[in-house]
CSV table of C-alpha atoms in Angstrom, one decimal:
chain,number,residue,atom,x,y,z
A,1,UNK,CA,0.0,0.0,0.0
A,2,UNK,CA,1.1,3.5,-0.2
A,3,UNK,CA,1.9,5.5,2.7
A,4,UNK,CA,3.2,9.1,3.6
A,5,UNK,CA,6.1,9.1,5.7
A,6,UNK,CA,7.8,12.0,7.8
A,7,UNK,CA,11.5,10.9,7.4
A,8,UNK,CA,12.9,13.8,9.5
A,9,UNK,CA,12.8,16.7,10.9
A,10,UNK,CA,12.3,19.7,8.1
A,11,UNK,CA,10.2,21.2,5.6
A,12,UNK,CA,7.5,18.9,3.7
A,13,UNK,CA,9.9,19.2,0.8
A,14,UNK,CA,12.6,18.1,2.9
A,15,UNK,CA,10.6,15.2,5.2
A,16,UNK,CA,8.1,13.7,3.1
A,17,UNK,CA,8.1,11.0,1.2
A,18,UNK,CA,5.4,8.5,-0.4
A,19,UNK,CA,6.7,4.9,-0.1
A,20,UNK,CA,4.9,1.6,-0.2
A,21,UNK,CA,4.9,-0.9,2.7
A,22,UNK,CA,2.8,-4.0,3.4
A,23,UNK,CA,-1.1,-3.6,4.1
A,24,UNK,CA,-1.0,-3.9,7.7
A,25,UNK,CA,-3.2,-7.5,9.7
A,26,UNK,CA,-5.7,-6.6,12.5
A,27,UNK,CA,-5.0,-8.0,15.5
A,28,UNK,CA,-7.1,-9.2,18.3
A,29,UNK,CA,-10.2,-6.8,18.7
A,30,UNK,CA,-8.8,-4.3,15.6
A,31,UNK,CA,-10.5,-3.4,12.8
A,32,UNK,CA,-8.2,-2.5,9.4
A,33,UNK,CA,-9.8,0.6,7.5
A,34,UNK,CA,-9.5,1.6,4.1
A,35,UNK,CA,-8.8,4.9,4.6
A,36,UNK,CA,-11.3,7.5,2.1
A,37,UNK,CA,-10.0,10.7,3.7
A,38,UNK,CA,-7.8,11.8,6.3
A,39,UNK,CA,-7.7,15.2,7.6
A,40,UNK,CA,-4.4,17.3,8.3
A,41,UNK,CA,-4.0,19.5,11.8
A,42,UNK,CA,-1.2,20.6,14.2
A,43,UNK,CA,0.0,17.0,15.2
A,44,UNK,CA,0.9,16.7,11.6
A,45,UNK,CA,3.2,19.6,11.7
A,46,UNK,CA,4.3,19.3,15.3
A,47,UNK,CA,5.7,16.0,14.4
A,48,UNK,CA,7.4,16.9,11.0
A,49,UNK,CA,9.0,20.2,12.6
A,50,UNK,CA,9.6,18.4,16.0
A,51,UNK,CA,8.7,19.4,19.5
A,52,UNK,CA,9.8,18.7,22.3
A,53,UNK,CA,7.9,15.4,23.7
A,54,UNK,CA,9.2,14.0,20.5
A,55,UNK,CA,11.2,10.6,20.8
A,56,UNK,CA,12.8,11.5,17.6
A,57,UNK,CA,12.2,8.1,15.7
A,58,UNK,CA,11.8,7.8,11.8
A,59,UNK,CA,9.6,7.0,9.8
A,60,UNK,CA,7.0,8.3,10.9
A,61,UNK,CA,3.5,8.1,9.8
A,62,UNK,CA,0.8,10.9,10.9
A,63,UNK,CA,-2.9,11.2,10.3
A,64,UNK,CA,-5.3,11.3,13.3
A,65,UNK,CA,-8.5,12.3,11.9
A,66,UNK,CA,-9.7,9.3,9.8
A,67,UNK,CA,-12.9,8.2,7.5
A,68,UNK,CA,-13.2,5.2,5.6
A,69,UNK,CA,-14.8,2.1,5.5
A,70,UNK,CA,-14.1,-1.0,7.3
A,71,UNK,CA,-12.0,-3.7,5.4
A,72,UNK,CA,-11.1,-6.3,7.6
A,73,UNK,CA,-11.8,-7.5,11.7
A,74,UNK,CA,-9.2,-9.3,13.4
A,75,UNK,CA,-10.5,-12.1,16.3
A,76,UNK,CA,-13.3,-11.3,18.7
A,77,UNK,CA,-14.6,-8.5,16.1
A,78,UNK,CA,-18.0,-9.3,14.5
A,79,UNK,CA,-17.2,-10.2,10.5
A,80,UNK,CA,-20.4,-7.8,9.9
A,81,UNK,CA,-18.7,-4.6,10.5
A,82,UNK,CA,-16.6,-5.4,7.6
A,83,UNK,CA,-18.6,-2.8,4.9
A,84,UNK,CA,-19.0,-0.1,8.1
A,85,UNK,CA,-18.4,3.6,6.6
A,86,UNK,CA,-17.0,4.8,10.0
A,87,UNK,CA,-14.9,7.7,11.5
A,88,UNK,CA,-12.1,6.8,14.2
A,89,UNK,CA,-11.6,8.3,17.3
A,90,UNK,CA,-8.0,9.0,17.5
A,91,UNK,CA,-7.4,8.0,21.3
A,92,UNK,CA,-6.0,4.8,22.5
A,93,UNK,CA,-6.5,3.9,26.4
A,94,UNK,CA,-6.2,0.7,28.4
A,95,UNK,CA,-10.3,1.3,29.3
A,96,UNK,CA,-9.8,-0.1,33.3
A,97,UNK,CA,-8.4,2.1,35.2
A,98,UNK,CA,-10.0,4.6,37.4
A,99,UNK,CA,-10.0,7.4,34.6
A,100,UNK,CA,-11.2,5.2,31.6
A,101,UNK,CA,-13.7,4.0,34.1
A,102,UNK,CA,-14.9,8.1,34.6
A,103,UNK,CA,-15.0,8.9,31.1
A,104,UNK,CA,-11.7,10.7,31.6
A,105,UNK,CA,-9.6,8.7,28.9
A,106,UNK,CA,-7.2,11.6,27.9
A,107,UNK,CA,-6.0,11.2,31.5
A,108,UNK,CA,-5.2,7.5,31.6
A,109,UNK,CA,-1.8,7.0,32.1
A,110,UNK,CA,-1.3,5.0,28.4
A,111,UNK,CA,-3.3,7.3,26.5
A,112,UNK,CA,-2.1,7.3,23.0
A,113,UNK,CA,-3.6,9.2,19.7
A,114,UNK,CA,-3.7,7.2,16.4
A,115,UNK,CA,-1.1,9.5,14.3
A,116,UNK,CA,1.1,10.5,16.9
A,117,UNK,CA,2.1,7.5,18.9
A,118,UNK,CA,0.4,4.2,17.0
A,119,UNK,CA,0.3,5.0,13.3
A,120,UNK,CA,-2.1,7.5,11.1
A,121,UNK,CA,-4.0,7.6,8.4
A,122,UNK,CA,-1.8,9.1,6.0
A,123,UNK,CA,-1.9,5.8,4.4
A,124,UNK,CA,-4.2,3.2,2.1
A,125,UNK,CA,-5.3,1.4,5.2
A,126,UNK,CA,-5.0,1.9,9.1
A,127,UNK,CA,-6.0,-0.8,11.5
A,128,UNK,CA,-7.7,0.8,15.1
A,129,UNK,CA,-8.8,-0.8,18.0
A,130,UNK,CA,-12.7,-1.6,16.9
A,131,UNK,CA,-13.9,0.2,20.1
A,132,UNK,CA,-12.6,3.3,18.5
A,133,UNK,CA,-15.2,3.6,15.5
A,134,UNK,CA,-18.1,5.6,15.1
A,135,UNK,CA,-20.6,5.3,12.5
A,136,UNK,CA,-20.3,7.9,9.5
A,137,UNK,CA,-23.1,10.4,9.2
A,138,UNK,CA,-24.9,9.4,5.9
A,139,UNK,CA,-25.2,13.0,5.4
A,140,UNK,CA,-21.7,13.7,5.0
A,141,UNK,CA,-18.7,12.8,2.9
A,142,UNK,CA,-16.0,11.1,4.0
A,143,UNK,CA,-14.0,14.4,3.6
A,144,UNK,CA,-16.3,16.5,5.4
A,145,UNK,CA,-16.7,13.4,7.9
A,146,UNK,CA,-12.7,13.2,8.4
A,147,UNK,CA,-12.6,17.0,9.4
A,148,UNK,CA,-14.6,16.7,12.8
A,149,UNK,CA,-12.9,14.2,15.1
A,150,UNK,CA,-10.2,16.0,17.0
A,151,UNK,CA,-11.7,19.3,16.4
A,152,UNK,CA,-15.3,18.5,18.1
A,153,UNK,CA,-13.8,16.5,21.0
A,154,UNK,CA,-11.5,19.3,21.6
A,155,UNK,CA,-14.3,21.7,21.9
A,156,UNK,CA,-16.9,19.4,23.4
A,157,UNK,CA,-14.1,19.3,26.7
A,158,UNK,CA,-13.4,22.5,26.4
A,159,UNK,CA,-17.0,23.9,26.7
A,160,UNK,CA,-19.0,21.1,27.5
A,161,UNK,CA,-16.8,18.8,30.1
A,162,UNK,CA,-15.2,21.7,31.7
A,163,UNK,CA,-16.9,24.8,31.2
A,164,UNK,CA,-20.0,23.0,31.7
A,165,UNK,CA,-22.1,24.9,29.2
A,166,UNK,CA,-25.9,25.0,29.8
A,167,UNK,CA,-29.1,25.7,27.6
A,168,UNK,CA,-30.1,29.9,27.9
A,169,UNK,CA,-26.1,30.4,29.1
A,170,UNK,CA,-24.1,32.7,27.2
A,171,UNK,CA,-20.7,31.8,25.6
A,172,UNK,CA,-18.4,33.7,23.8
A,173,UNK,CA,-16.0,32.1,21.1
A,174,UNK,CA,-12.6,33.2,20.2
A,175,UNK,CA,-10.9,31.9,17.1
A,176,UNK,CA,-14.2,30.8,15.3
A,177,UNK,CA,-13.3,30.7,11.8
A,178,UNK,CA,-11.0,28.2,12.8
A,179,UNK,CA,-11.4,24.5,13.4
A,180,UNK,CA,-11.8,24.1,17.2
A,181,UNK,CA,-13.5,27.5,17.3
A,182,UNK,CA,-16.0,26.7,15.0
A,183,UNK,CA,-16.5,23.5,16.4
A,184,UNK,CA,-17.3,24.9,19.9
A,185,UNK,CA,-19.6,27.7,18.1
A,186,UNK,CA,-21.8,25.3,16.2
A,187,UNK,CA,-21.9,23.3,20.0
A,188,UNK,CA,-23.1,26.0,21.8
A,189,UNK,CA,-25.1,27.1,18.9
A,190,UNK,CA,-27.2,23.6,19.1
A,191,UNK,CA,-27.5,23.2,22.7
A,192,UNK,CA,-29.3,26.6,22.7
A,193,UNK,CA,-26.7,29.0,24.3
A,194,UNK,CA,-26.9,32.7,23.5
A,195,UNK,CA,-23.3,33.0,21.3
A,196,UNK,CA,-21.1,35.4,20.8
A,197,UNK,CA,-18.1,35.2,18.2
A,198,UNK,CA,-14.7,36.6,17.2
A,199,UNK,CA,-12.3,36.3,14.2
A,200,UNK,CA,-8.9,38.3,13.3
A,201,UNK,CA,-11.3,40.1,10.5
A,202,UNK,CA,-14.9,40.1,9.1
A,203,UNK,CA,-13.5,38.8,6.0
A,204,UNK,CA,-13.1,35.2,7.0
A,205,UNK,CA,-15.6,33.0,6.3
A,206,UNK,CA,-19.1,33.1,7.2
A,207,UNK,CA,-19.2,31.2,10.9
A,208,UNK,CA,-23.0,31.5,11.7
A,209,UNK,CA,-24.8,31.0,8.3
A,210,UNK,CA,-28.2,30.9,10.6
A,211,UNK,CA,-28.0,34.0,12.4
A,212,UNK,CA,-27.7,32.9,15.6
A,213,UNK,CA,-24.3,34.2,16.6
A,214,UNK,CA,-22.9,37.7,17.2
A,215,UNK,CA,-19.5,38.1,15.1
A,216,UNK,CA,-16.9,40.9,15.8
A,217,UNK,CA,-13.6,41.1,15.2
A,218,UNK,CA,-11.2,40.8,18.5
A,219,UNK,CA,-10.5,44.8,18.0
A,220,UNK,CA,-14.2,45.1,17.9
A,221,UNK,CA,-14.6,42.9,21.0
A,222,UNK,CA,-12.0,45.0,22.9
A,223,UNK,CA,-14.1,48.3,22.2
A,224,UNK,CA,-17.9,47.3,23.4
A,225,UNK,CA,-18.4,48.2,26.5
A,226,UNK,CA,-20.6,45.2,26.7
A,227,UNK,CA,-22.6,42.4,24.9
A,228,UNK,CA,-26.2,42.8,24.1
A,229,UNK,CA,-28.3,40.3,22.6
């Protein structure tokens, strides 16, 4: 299968390359997935530039926001997944101990994220543990599908876990042309809290196509005195 590898530290001129390597087996309680789309984000460039958690070993292979459809179960997986249009969730955790067991799973102390430690999806096929698919909207594409995983769970913490966001509440949004912000906007947006929105300049993108968001600019937002609905 084909594959994009980081090979070191650099530019993408300088550490990618496209090689082939072996379709990979599904072990016990994996699923392999023929990967339709993968989305790019900061994990992608954080491990081709380097940072500093970074064990330093090459290849690597990134991709942590998967679509695709499953291709192939490994033992104690039902053989009728195999057909499943599905999106992965990118965390990896040993699901026993006291966090897993709280719904805290970033906070498990083997916590790993498909495309950063375990390989990506920047590749033909990916196997995941099975626990870690959810069904793809019929509604959307596989691209469109690819583009929400890290990006919603990220803001559903953020707002949701943690801030605790409640119907009638009001939350403000910085960032929300961009993927987490818009993500936490269209959150807030359906659980029915009165949002307000920034972006660097009113010429990026349209965030609320409804309506039901207030949208300055953060120079704008620095200048009202306060919000009004």
């Amino acid at each position: 299968m084909r594959t994009a590898h980081i090979m070191q530290y650099g530019s993408s001129d300088e550490a990618l390359a496209v090689v082939e390597t072996d379709a990979p087996e599904p072990d016990r309680g994996e699923v392999r997935i023929q990967v339709e789309a993968c989305a790019l984000n900061h994990l992608d460039v954080f491990a081709r530039l380097g940072h500093p958690e970074d064990d330093g070993d090459f290849p690597k292979r990134t991709g942590c926001d998967i679509a695709g459809i499953v291709d192939a179960v490994g033992d104690d997986v039902d053989e009728d997944r195999i057909g499943d249009e599905v999106v992965v969730y990118p965390g990896v955790t040993c699901g026993e101990c006291r966090y897993c067991l709280n719904g805290e799973h970033t906070m498990c102390h083997e916590y790993r994220i498909i495309g950063e430690d375990l390989p990506g999806g920047l590749a033909e096929y990916v196997t995941v543990p099975a626990w870690c698919l959810d069904p793809k909207p019929e509604s959307l594409t596989f691209v469109t599908a690819a583009a929400w995983p890290i990006t919603f769970t990220t803001a559903w913490r953020m707002i949701i876990t943690t801030g605790e966001l409640r119907p009638a509440e009001t939350a403000l949004i910085l960032g929300a042309s961009g993927g987490v912000g818009n993500a936490a906007l269209q959150i807030a947006n359906r659980l029915g809290a009165t949002t307000f929105a920034t972006t660097s300049t009113l010429r990026k993108p349209n965030v609320s196509p409804n309506g039901q968001t207030r949208l300055s600019t953060i120079r704008g937002l620095l200048s009202m005195r306060k919000f009004t609905s």
